[in-house]
PDB file of C-alpha atoms and ligand atoms in Angstrom:
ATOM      1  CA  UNK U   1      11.490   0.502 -14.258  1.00 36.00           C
ATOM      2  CA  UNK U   2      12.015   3.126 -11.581  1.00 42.00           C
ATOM      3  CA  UNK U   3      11.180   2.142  -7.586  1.00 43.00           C
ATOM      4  CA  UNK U   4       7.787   2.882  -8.042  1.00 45.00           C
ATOM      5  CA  UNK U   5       6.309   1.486 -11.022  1.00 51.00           C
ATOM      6  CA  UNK U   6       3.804  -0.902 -10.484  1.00 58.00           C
ATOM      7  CA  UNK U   7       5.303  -4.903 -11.180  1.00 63.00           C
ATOM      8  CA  UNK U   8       1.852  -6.074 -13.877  1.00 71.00           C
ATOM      9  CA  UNK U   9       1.011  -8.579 -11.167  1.00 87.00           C
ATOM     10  CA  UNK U  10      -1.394  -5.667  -9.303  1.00 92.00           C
ATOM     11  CA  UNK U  11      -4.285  -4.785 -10.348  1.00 95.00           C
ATOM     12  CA  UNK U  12      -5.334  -1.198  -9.648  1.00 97.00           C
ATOM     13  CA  UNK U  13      -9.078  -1.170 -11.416  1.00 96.00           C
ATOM     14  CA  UNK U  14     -10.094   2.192 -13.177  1.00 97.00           C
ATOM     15  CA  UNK U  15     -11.491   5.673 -11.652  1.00 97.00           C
ATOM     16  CA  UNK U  16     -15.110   6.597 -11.161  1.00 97.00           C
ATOM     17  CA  UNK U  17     -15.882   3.590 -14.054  1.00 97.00           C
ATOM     18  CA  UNK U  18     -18.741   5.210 -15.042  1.00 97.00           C
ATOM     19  CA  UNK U  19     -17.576   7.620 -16.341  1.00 97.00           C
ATOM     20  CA  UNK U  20     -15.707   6.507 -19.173  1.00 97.00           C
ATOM     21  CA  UNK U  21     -18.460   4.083 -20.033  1.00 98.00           C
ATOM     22  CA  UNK U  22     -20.784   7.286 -20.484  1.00 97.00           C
ATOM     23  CA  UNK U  23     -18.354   8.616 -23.227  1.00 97.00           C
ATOM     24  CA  UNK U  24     -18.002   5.264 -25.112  1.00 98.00           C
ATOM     25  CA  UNK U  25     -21.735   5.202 -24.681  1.00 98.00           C
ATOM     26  CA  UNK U  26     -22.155   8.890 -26.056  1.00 97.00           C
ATOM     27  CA  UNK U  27     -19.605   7.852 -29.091  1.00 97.00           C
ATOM     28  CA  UNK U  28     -21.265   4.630 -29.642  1.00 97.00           C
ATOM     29  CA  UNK U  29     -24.901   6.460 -30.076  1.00 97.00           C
ATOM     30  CA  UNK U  30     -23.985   9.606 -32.138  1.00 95.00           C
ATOM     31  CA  UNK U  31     -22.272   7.090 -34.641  1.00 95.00           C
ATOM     32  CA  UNK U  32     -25.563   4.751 -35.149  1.00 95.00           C
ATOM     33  CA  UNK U  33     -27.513   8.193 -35.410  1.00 94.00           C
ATOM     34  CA  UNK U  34     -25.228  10.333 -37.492  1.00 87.00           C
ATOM     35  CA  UNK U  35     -27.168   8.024 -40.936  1.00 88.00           C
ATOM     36  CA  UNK U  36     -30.320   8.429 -39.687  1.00 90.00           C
ATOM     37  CA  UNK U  37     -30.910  11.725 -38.011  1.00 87.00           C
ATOM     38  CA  UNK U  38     -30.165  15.220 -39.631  1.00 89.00           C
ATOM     39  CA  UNK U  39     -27.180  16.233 -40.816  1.00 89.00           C
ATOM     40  CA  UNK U  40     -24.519  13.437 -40.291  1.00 90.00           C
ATOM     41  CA  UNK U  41     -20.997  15.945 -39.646  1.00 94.00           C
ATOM     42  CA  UNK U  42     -22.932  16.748 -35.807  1.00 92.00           C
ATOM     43  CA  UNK U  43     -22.792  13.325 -35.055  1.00 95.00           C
ATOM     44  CA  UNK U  44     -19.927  12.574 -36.003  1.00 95.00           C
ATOM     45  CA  UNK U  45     -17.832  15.364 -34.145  1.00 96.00           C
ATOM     46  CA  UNK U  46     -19.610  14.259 -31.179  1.00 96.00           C
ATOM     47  CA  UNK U  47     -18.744  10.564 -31.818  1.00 96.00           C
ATOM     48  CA  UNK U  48     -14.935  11.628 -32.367  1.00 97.00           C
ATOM     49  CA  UNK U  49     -15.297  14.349 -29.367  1.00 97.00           C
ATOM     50  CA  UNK U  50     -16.431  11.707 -27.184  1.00 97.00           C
ATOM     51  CA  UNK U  51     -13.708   9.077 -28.546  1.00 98.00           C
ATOM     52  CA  UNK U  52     -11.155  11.280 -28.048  1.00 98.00           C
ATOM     53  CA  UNK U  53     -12.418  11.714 -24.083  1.00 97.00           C
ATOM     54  CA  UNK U  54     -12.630   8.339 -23.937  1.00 98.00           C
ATOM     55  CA  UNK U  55      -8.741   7.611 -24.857  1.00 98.00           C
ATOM     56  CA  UNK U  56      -7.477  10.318 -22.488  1.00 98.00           C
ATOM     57  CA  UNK U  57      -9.661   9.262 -19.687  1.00 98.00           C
ATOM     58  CA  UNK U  58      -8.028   6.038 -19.814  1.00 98.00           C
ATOM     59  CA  UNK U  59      -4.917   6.947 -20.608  1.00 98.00           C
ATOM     60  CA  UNK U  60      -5.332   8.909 -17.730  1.00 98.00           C
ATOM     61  CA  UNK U  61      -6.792   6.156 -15.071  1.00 97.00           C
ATOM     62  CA  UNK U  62      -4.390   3.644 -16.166  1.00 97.00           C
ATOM     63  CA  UNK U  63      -1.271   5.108 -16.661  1.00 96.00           C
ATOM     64  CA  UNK U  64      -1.158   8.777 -16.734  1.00 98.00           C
ATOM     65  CA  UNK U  65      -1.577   9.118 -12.803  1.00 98.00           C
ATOM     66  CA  UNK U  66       0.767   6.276 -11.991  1.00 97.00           C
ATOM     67  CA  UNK U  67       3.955   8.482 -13.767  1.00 97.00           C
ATOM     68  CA  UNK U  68       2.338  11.237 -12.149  1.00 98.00           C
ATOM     69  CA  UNK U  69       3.027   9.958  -8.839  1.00 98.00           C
ATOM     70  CA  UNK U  70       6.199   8.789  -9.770  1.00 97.00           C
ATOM     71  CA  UNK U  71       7.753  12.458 -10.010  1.00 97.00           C
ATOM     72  CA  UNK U  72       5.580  13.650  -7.085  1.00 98.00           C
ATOM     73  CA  UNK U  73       7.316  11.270  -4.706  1.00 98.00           C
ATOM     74  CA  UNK U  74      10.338  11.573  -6.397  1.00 97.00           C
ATOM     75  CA  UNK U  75      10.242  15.120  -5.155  1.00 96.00           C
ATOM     76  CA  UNK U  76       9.590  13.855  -2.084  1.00 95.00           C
ATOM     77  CA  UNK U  77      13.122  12.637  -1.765  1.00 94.00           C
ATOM     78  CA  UNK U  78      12.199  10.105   0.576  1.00 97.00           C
ATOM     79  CA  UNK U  79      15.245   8.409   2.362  1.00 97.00           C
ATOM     80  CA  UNK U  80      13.388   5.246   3.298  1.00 98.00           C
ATOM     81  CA  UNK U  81      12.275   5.094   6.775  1.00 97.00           C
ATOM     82  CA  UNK U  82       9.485   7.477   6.263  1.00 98.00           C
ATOM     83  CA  UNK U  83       6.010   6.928   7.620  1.00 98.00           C
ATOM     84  CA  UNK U  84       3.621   7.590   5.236  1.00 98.00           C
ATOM     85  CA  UNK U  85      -0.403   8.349   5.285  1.00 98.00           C
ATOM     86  CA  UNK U  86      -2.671   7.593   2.125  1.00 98.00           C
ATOM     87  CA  UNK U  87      -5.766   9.128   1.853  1.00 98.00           C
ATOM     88  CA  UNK U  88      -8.228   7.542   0.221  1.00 98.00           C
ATOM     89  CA  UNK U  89      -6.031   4.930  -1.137  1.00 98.00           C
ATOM     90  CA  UNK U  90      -8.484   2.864  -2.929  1.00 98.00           C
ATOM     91  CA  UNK U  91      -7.143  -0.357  -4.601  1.00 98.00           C
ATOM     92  CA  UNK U  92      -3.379   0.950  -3.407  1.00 98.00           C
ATOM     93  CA  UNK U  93      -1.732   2.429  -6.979  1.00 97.00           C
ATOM     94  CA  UNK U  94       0.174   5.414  -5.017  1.00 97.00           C
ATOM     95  CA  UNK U  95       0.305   3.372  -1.178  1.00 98.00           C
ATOM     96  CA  UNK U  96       2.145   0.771  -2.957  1.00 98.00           C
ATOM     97  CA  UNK U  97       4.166   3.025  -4.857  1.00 97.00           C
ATOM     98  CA  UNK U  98       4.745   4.748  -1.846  1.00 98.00           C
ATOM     99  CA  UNK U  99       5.641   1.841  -0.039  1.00 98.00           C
ATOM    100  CA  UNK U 100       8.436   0.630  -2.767  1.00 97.00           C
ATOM    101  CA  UNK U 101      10.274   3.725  -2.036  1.00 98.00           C
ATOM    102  CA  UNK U 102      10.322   3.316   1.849  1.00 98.00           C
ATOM    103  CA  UNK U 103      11.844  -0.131   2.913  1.00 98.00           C
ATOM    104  CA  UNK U 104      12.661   0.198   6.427  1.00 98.00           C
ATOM    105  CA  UNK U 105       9.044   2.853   6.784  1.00 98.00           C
ATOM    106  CA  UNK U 106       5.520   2.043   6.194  1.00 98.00           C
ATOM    107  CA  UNK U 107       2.672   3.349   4.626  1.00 98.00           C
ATOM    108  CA  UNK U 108      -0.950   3.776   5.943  1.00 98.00           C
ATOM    109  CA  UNK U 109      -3.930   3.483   3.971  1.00 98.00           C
ATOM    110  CA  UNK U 110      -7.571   4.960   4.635  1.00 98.00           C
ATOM    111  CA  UNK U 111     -10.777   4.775   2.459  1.00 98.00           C
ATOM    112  CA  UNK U 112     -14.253   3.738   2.869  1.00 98.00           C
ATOM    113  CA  UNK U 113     -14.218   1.287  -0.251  1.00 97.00           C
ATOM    114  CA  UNK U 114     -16.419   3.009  -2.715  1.00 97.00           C
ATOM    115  CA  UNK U 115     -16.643   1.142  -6.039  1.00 96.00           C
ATOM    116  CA  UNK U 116     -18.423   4.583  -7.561  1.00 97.00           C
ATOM    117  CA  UNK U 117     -15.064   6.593  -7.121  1.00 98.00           C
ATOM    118  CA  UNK U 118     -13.032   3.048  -8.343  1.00 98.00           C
ATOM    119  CA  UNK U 119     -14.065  -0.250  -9.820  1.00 97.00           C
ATOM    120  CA  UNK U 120     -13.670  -3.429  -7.537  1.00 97.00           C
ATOM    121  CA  UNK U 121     -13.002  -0.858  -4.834  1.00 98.00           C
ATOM    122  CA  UNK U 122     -12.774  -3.690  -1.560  1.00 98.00           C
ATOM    123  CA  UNK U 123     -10.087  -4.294   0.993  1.00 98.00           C
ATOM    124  CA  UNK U 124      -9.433  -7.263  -0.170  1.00 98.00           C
ATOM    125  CA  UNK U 125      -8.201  -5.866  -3.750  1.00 97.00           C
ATOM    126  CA  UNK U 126      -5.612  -3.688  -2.326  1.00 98.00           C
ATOM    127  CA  UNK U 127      -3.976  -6.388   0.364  1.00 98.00           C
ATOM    128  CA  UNK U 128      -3.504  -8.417  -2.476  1.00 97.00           C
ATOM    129  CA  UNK U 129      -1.897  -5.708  -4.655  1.00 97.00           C
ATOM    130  CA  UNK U 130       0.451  -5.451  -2.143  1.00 97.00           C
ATOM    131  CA  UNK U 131       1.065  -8.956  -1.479  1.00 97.00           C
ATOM    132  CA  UNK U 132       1.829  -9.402  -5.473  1.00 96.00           C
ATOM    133  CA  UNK U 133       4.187  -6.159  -4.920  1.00 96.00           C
ATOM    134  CA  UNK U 134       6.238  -7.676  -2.315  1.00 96.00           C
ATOM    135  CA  UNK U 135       5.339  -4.475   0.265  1.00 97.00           C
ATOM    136  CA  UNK U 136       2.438  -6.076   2.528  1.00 98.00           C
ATOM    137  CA  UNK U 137       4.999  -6.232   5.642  1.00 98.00           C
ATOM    138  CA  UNK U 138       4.853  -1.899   5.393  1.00 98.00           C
ATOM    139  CA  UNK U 139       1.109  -1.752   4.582  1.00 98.00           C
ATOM    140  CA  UNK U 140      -1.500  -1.253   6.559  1.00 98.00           C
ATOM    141  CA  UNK U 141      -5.429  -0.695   5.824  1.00 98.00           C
ATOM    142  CA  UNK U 142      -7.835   1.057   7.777  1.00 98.00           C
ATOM    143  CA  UNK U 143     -11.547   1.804   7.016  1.00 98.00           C
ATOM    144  CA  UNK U 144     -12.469   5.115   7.684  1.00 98.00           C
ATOM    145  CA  UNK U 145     -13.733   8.478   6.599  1.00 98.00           C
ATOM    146  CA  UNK U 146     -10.258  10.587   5.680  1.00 98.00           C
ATOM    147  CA  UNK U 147     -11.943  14.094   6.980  1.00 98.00           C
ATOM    148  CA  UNK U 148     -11.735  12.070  10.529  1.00 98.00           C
ATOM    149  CA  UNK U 149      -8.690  10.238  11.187  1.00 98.00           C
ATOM    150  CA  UNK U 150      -7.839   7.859  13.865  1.00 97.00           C
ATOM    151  CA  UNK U 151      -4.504   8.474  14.142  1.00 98.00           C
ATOM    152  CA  UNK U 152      -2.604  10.752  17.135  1.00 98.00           C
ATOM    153  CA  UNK U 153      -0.810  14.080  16.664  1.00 98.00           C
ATOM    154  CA  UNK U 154       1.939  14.026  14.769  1.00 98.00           C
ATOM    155  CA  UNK U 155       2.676  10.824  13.687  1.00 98.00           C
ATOM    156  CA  UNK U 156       3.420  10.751  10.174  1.00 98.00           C
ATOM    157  CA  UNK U 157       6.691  12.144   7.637  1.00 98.00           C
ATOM    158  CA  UNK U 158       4.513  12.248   4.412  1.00 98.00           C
ATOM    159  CA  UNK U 159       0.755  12.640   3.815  1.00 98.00           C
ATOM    160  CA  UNK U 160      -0.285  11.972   0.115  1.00 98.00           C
ATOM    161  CA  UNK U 161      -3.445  11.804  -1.088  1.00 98.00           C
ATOM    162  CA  UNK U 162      -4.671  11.098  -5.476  1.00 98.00           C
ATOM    163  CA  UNK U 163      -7.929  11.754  -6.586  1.00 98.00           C
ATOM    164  CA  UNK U 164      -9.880  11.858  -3.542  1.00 98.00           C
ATOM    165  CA  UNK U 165     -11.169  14.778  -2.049  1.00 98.00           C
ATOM    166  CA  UNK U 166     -13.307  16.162  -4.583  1.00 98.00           C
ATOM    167  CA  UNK U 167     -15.658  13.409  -4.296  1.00 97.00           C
ATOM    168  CA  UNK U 168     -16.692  14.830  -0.731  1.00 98.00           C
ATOM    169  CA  UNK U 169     -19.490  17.591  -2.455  1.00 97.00           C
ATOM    170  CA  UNK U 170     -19.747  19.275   1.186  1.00 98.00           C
ATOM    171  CA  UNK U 171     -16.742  21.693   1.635  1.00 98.00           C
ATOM    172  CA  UNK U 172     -16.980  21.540   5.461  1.00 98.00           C
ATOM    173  CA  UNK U 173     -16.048  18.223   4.898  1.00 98.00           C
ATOM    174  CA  UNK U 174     -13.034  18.398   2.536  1.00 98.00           C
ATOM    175  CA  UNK U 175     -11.627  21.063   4.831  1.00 98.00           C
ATOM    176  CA  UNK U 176     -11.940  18.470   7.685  1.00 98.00           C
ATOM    177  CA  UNK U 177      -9.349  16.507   5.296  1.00 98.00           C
ATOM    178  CA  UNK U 178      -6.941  19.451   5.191  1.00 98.00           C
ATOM    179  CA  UNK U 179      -7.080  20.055   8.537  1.00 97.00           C
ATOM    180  CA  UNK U 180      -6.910  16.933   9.776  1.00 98.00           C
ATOM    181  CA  UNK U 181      -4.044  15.922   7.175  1.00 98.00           C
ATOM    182  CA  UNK U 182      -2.372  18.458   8.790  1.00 98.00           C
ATOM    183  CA  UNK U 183      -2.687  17.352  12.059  1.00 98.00           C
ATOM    184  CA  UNK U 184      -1.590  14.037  11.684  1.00 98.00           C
ATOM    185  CA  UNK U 185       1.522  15.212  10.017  1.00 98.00           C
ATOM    186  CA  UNK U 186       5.151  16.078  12.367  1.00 98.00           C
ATOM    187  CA  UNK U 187       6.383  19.794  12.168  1.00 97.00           C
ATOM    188  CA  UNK U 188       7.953  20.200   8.573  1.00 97.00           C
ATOM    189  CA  UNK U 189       6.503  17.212   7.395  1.00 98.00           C
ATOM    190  CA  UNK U 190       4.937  17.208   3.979  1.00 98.00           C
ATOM    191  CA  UNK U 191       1.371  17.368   2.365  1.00 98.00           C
ATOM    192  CA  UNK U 192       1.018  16.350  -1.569  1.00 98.00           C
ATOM    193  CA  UNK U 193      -2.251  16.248  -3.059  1.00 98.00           C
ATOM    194  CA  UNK U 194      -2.858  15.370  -6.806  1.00 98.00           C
ATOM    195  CA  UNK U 195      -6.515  16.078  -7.711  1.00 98.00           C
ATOM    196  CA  UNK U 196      -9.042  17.482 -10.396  1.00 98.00           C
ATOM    197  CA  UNK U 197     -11.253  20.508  -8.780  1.00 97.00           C
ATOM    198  CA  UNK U 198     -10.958  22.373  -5.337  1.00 98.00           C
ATOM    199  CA  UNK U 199      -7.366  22.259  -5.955  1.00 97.00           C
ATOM    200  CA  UNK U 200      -7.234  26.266  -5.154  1.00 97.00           C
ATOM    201  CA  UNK U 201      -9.337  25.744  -2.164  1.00 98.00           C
ATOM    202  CA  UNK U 202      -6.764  22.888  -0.946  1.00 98.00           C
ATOM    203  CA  UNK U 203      -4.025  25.798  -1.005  1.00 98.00           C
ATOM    204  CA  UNK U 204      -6.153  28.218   0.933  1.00 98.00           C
ATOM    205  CA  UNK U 205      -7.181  26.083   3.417  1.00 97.00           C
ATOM    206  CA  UNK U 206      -3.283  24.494   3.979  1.00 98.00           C
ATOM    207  CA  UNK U 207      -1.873  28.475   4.003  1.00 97.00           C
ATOM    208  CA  UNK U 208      -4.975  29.494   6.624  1.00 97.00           C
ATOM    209  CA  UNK U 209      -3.653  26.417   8.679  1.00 95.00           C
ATOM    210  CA  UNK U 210       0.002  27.446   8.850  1.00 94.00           C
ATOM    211  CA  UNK U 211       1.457  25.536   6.488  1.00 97.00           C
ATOM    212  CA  UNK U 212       4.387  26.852   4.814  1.00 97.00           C
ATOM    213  CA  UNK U 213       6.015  26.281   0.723  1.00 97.00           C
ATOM    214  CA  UNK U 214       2.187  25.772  -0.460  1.00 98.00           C
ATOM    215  CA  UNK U 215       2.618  25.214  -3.968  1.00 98.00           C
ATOM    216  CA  UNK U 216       0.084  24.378  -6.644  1.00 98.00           C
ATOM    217  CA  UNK U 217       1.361  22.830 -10.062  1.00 97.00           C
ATOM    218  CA  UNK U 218      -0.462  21.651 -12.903  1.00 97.00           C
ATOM    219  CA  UNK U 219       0.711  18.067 -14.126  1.00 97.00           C
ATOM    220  CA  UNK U 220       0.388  17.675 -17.580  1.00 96.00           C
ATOM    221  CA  UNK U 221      -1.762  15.892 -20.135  1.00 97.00           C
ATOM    222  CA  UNK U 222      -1.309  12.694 -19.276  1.00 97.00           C
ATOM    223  CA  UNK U 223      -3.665  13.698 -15.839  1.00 98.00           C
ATOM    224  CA  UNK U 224      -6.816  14.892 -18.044  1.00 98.00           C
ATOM    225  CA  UNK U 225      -9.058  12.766 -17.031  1.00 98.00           C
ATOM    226  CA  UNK U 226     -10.943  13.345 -20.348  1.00 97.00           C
ATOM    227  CA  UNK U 227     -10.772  16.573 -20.747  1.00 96.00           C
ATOM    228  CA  UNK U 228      -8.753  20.043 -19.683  1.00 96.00           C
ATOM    229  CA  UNK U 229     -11.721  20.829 -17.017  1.00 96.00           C
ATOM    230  CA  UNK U 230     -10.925  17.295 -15.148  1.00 97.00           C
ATOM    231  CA  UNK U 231      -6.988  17.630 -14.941  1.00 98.00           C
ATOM    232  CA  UNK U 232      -4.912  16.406 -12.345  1.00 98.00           C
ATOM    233  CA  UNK U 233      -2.908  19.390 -10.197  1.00 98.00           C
ATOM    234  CA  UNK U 234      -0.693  19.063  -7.252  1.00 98.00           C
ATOM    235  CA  UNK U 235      -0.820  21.152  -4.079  1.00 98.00           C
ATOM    236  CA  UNK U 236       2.631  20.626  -2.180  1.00 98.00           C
ATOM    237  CA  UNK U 237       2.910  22.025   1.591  1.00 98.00           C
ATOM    238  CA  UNK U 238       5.020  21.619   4.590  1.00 97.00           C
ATOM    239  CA  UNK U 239       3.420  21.941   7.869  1.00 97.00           C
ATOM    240  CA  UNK U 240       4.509  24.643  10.488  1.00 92.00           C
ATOM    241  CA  UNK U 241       7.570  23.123  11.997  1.00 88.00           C
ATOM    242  CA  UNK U 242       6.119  24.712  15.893  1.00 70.00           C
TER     243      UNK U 242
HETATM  244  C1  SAM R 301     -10.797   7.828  -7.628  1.00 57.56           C
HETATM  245  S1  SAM R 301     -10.450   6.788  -6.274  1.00 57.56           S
HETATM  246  C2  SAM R 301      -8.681   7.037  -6.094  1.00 57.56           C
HETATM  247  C3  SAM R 301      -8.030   5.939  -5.291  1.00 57.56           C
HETATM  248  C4  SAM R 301      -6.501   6.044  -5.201  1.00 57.56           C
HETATM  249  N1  SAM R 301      -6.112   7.203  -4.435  1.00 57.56           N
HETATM  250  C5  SAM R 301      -5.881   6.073  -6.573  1.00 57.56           C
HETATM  251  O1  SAM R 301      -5.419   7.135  -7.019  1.00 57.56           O
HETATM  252  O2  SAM R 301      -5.882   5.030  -7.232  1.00 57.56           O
HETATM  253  C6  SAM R 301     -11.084   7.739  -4.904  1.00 57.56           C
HETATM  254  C7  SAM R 301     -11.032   6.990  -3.590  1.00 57.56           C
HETATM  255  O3  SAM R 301     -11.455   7.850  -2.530  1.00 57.56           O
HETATM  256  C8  SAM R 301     -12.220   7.086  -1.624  1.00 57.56           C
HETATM  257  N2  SAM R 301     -13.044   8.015  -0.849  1.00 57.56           N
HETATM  258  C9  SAM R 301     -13.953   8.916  -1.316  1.00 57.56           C
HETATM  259  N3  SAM R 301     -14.451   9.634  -0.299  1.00 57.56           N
HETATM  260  C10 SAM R 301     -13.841   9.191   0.837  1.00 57.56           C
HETATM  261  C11 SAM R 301     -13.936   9.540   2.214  1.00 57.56           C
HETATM  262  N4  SAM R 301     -14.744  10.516   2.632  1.00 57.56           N
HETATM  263  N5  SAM R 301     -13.154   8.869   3.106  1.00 57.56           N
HETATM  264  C12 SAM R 301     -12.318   7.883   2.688  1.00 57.56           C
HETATM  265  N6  SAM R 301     -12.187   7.524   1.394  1.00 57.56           N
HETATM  266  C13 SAM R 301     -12.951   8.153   0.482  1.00 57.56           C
HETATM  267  C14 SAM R 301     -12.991   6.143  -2.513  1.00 57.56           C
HETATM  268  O4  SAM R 301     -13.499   5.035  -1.806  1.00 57.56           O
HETATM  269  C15 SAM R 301     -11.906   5.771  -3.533  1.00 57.56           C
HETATM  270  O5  SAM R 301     -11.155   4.674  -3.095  1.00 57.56           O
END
């Protein structure tokens, strides 16, 4: 197991739950149809379309994004005094992978606790993941809207941020996340972003800011949430170092 993996003691929930209930719902009807109405072949490539969706979401929510993280912070190269900002950090999976990897640093979380974006989405959940993963002396947990931090100028090595920002639907807003990202971070500190849309409007809005080595990388199969239009990409930057 590498630093980062998460212990089975934590319990991380699943993304935007109803979602993968609608495709075991959508498999679950076209099968009880495909004897009764029409032809029955329809049916049953929806049924298998859906079931397919189904596996990769989960694949994706429950494992996929954790091994994702693990090379994205392994490029990090984090010596392990870094302090570290997670945006929208839900139930913890990537603040307490974070954390792992950073013995003598810390790692911030913000979110506003939305059990739509993640199931049993509370506080509560993610101070007990990291109590079961031996990092809650390095966490701490703020409530808060991430396109409006509280924190000064400057304060942190590392921002990360996994599958957040494309649930804000008003782009004002998830260029208040960029920016503000940006401010929070020191010169030449770094920016990672894994996420499924606005991904190319992450990049433009980090390059208009001044940051520098914006890079945008798709991460595989094992982040399609479902499907190739829902994959997870990264968007690495640096901010200006003056
Ligand atoms: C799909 S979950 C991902 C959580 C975590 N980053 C992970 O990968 O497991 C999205 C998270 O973003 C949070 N969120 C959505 N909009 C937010 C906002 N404007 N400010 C703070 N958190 C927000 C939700 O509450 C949720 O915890």
């Amino acid at each position: 197991m590498s630093s980062g993996s998460p212990t089975g003691r934590e319990r991380y929930g699943v993304d935007a739950p109803m979602v993968p209930v609608a495709f075991a719902a959508a498999a679950v009807v076209a099968l009880a149809l495909a004897p009764f109405v029409g032809l029955a072949w329809p049916w049953l490539i929806i049924a298998a379309a859906s079931a397919v969706q189904l596996g990769l979401y989960l694949h994706a929510t429950l494992r996929g994004k954790f091994r994702i993280w693990e090379r994205l912070l392994d490029e990090a190269q984090l010596t392990g005094d870094e302090r570290i900002l997670d945006l929208g950090c839900g139930r913890g999976a990537l603040t307490i992978a974070a954390a792992r990897r950073v013995p003598r640093g810390s790692v911030d979380g913000v979110d506003l606790w939305r059990s739509v974006d993640q199931s049993g989405n509370v506080e509560e959940a993610t101070r007990a993941n990291a109590v079961a993963a031996g990092v809650s002396d390095r966490v701490s947990l703020h409530t808060g809207d991430v396109g409006d931090l509280s924190f000064d100028d400057h304060t942190f090595d590392l921002v990360i941020s996994s599958l957040v920002i494309h649930n804000i639907h008003d782009a004002a807003h998830r260029a208040s996340v960029i920016s503000e990202g940006l401010r929070v971070l020191k010169p030449g500190g770094r920016f990672v972003i894994a996420d499924i849309d606005h991904v190319k409007e992450y990049a433009e809005g980090l390059r208009a800011a001044g940051a520098t080595e914006v890079q945008v990388t798709g991460l595989g199969l094992g982040g399609w949430f479902g499907n190739p239009w829902f994959r997870m990409t990264s968007v690495r930057a640096r901010s200006a170092t003056s």
